[in-house]
mmCIF file of C-alpha atoms in Angstrom:
data_model
loop_
_atom_site.group_PDB
_atom_site.id
_atom_site.type_symbol
_atom_site.label_atom_id
_atom_site.label_comp_id
_atom_site.label_asym_id
_atom_site.label_seq_id
_atom_site.Cartn_x
_atom_site.Cartn_y
_atom_site.Cartn_z
ATOM 1 C CA MET A 429 24.651 -47.928 6.588
ATOM 2 C CA ALA A 430 21.362 -46.641 5.218
ATOM 3 C CA ARG A 431 20.592 -43.019 5.866
ATOM 4 C CA LYS A 432 17.451 -42.312 7.850
ATOM 5 C CA GLN A 433 14.916 -40.197 5.982
ATOM 6 C CA ARG A 434 13.944 -37.012 7.771
ATOM 7 C CA MET A 435 10.383 -35.915 7.851
ATOM 8 C CA THR A 436 9.908 -32.700 5.942
ATOM 9 C CA ARG A 437 6.958 -30.423 5.916
ATOM 10 C CA LYS A 438 5.367 -29.972 2.531
ATOM 11 C CA GLN A 439 5.287 -26.449 1.232
ATOM 12 C CA ARG A 440 1.862 -24.902 1.564
ATOM 13 C CA THR A 441 0.246 -23.871 -1.660
ATOM 14 C CA SER A 442 -0.519 -20.184 -1.636
ATOM 15 C CA THR A 443 -3.872 -18.725 -2.560
ATOM 16 C CA ALA A 444 -2.205 -15.378 -3.211
ATOM 17 C CA SER A 445 -1.341 -14.324 -6.721
ATOM 18 C CA GLY A 446 1.396 -12.118 -8.010
ATOM 19 C CA TYR A 447 5.161 -11.907 -7.909
ATOM 20 C CA PHE A 448 5.561 -12.837 -4.222
ATOM 21 C CA ALA A 449 2.839 -15.535 -4.135
ATOM 22 C CA PRO A 450 5.318 -18.367 -3.346
ATOM 23 C CA VAL A 451 6.517 -16.586 -0.175
ATOM 24 C CA SER A 452 3.503 -14.502 0.877
ATOM 25 C CA GLU A 453 1.981 -17.253 3.053
ATOM 26 C CA ALA A 454 5.273 -18.658 4.348
ATOM 27 C CA LYS A 455 6.100 -18.366 8.028
ATOM 28 C CA TYR A 456 9.822 -18.124 7.270
ATOM 29 C CA ILE A 457 11.702 -17.115 4.177
ATOM 30 C CA ARG A 458 15.315 -17.515 3.232
ATOM 31 C CA LEU A 459 16.584 -14.005 2.568
ATOM 32 C CA THR A 460 19.823 -14.021 0.610
ATOM 33 C CA THR A 461 21.831 -10.806 0.798
ATOM 34 C CA TYR A 462 25.101 -10.226 -1.026
ATOM 35 C CA ARG A 463 28.574 -9.345 0.173
ATOM 36 C CA ARG A 464 30.678 -6.801 -1.686
ATOM 37 C CA ASP A 465 32.467 -9.637 -3.491
ATOM 38 C CA GLY A 466 29.139 -11.026 -4.747
ATOM 39 C CA ARG A 467 28.845 -14.076 -2.486
ATOM 40 C CA GLY A 468 25.339 -14.707 -1.172
ATOM 41 C CA VAL A 469 24.607 -15.005 2.542
ATOM 42 C CA PRO A 470 21.269 -16.742 3.294
ATOM 43 C CA THR A 471 19.370 -15.917 6.501
ATOM 44 C CA PRO A 472 15.927 -17.138 7.625
ATOM 45 C CA VAL A 473 13.555 -14.274 8.529
ATOM 46 C CA HIS A 474 9.855 -13.753 9.191
ATOM 47 C CA ILE A 475 7.935 -11.788 6.604
ATOM 48 C CA VAL A 476 4.514 -10.332 6.090
ATOM 49 C CA ALA A 477 2.912 -9.562 2.722
ATOM 50 C CA ASP A 478 1.405 -6.155 1.988
ATOM 51 C CA THR A 479 -1.968 -6.853 0.409
ATOM 52 C CA GLU A 480 -3.361 -3.314 0.602
ATOM 53 C CA SER A 481 -0.697 -1.473 -1.396
ATOM 54 C CA GLU A 482 -0.836 -0.819 -5.124
ATOM 55 C CA ARG A 483 2.695 -2.242 -5.504
ATOM 56 C CA GLU A 484 3.138 -5.788 -4.251
ATOM 57 C CA ALA A 485 5.736 -6.130 -1.499
ATOM 58 C CA VAL A 486 6.727 -8.086 1.586
ATOM 59 C CA PHE A 487 8.307 -6.753 4.788
ATOM 60 C CA PHE A 488 10.883 -8.066 7.235
ATOM 61 C CA ARG A 489 12.745 -6.587 10.183
ATOM 62 C CA THR A 490 16.229 -6.756 11.606
ATOM 63 C CA TRP A 491 18.431 -4.600 13.810
ATOM 64 C CA ASN A 492 20.858 -1.916 12.690
ATOM 65 C CA VAL A 493 24.079 -3.800 13.490
ATOM 66 C CA ALA A 494 23.061 -7.133 11.940
ATOM 67 C CA GLY A 495 25.164 -8.445 9.082
ATOM 68 C CA LYS A 496 22.232 -8.425 6.680
ATOM 69 C CA ALA A 497 21.558 -4.731 7.437
ATOM 70 C CA LYS A 498 25.195 -3.908 6.729
ATOM 71 C CA ARG A 499 25.100 -5.842 3.446
ATOM 72 C CA LEU A 500 21.818 -4.198 2.408
ATOM 73 C CA ARG A 501 23.364 -0.740 2.849
ATOM 74 C CA HIS A 502 25.610 -1.333 -0.146
ATOM 75 C CA THR A 503 23.713 -3.970 -2.152
ATOM 76 C CA PRO A 504 19.883 -3.779 -2.189
ATOM 77 C CA ALA A 505 19.567 -6.832 -4.460
ATOM 78 C CA VAL A 506 18.255 -9.899 -2.582
ATOM 79 C CA GLU A 507 16.669 -13.269 -3.232
ATOM 80 C CA VAL A 508 13.745 -14.633 -1.229
ATOM 81 C CA ALA A 509 12.467 -18.199 -1.032
ATOM 82 C CA PRO A 510 10.122 -20.039 1.335
ATOM 83 C CA SER A 511 12.135 -21.947 3.912
ATOM 84 C CA THR A 512 12.239 -23.833 7.182
ATOM 85 C CA PHE A 513 13.056 -21.953 10.381
ATOM 86 C CA ARG A 514 16.685 -22.987 9.865
ATOM 87 C CA GLY A 515 16.797 -21.527 6.360
ATOM 88 C CA ARG A 516 16.567 -24.697 4.268
ATOM 89 C CA PRO A 517 14.804 -23.592 1.072
ATOM 90 C CA LEU A 518 11.399 -25.066 0.289
ATOM 91 C CA GLY A 519 11.042 -23.432 -3.105
ATOM 92 C CA ALA A 520 12.829 -21.593 -5.878
ATOM 93 C CA PRO A 521 14.445 -18.229 -5.070
ATOM 94 C CA ILE A 522 12.787 -15.035 -6.292
ATOM 95 C CA PRO A 523 15.004 -12.037 -7.156
ATOM 96 C CA ALA A 524 13.978 -8.824 -5.421
ATOM 97 C CA GLN A 525 15.183 -5.480 -4.042
ATOM 98 C CA ALA A 526 15.137 -4.454 -0.378
ATOM 99 C CA GLN A 527 14.608 -0.891 0.797
ATOM 100 C CA LEU A 528 15.043 0.448 4.334
ATOM 101 C CA LEU A 529 11.868 2.079 5.617
ATOM 102 C CA ASP A 530 11.508 5.024 7.957
ATOM 103 C CA GLY A 531 8.740 7.061 9.523
ATOM 104 C CA GLU A 532 5.147 6.070 8.871
ATOM 105 C CA ALA A 533 6.074 3.324 6.383
ATOM 106 C CA SER A 534 8.326 1.686 8.982
ATOM 107 C CA GLN A 535 5.592 1.875 11.637
ATOM 108 C CA ARG A 536 3.082 0.312 9.225
ATOM 109 C CA ALA A 537 5.480 -2.549 8.417
ATOM 110 C CA ALA A 538 6.102 -3.110 12.150
ATOM 111 C CA ALA A 539 2.341 -3.232 12.776
ATOM 112 C CA LEU A 540 1.838 -5.736 9.939
ATOM 113 C CA LEU A 541 4.618 -7.969 11.316
ATOM 114 C CA ALA A 542 3.153 -7.714 14.825
ATOM 115 C CA SER A 543 -0.299 -8.681 13.548
ATOM 116 C CA LYS A 544 1.064 -11.813 11.806
ATOM 117 C CA HIS A 545 3.449 -12.785 14.648
ATOM 118 C CA PRO A 546 1.917 -11.111 17.750
ATOM 119 C CA ILE A 547 4.106 -12.577 20.488
ATOM 120 C CA LEU A 548 7.426 -12.580 18.681
ATOM 121 C CA HIS A 549 7.217 -9.350 16.648
ATOM 122 C CA GLY A 550 4.591 -7.642 18.771
ATOM 123 C CA ARG A 551 6.427 -7.991 22.090
ATOM 124 C CA LEU A 552 9.643 -10.038 22.306
ATOM 125 C CA ILE A 553 11.759 -8.718 19.425
ATOM 126 C CA PRO A 554 11.055 -4.997 20.035
ATOM 127 C CA TRP A 555 11.730 -5.484 23.768
ATOM 128 C CA TYR A 556 14.964 -7.386 23.120
ATOM 129 C CA HIS A 557 16.222 -4.818 20.610
ATOM 130 C CA ARG A 558 15.524 -1.975 23.080
ATOM 131 C CA ARG A 559 17.223 -3.869 25.883
ATOM 132 C CA ARG A 560 20.343 -4.429 23.778
ATOM 133 C CA GLY A 561 20.356 -0.794 22.598
ATOM 134 C CA TRP A 562 19.761 -1.757 18.967
ATOM 135 C CA ILE A 563 17.624 0.135 16.499
ATOM 136 C CA THR A 564 14.944 -2.040 14.915
ATOM 137 C CA GLN A 565 14.754 -1.547 11.163
ATOM 138 C CA GLN A 566 11.954 -2.591 8.830
ATOM 139 C CA TYR A 567 12.649 -3.331 5.159
ATOM 140 C CA ARG A 568 10.349 -3.442 2.159
ATOM 141 C CA VAL A 569 11.135 -6.117 -0.438
ATOM 142 C CA GLU A 570 9.841 -5.387 -3.930
ATOM 143 C CA GLN A 571 10.072 -6.836 -7.385
ATOM 144 C CA PRO A 572 13.276 -5.559 -9.008
ATOM 145 C CA PRO A 573 12.817 -2.955 -11.720
ATOM 146 C CA ALA A 574 12.769 -4.413 -15.202
ATOM 147 C CA VAL A 575 15.640 -3.465 -17.464
ATOM 148 C CA GLY A 576 14.746 -0.306 -19.354
ATOM 149 C CA ASP A 577 11.538 0.554 -17.464
ATOM 150 C CA GLY A 578 12.888 3.987 -16.491
ATOM 151 C CA ARG A 579 12.846 3.559 -12.708
ATOM 152 C CA ALA A 580 16.016 4.244 -10.785
ATOM 153 C CA SER A 581 17.359 1.412 -8.668
#
């Protein structure tokens, strides 16, 4: 029996330039975090690109007891790729590093996410996290340091 072809949305071409150009305009990305044994765990998340900072980065949020937050506590290395809302990749993965934000940086990331996704990240997700008793965490995803550039990881 012939398999029915599914309609797929074409990946939008980004007008942004830089390291995160392939994912900066995406509605969803596939964030791959790593277990202690090195196996990758892909998860679709919303992101927002930081266009006003001197260092290019994207932000995402999760809650403190989520599996990805637990994995990021011990392994900051991640891969990001544009994806469907179910996490099917629409482009090549980009290696990166995730960093938990706090204070003013976390509030700025939350505001950027809320401006890109006003209903979901501006109202629903913060309300749901509060209702469940979870702590909402924002993460900054940056280009990994190059080998021998002197920055600590």
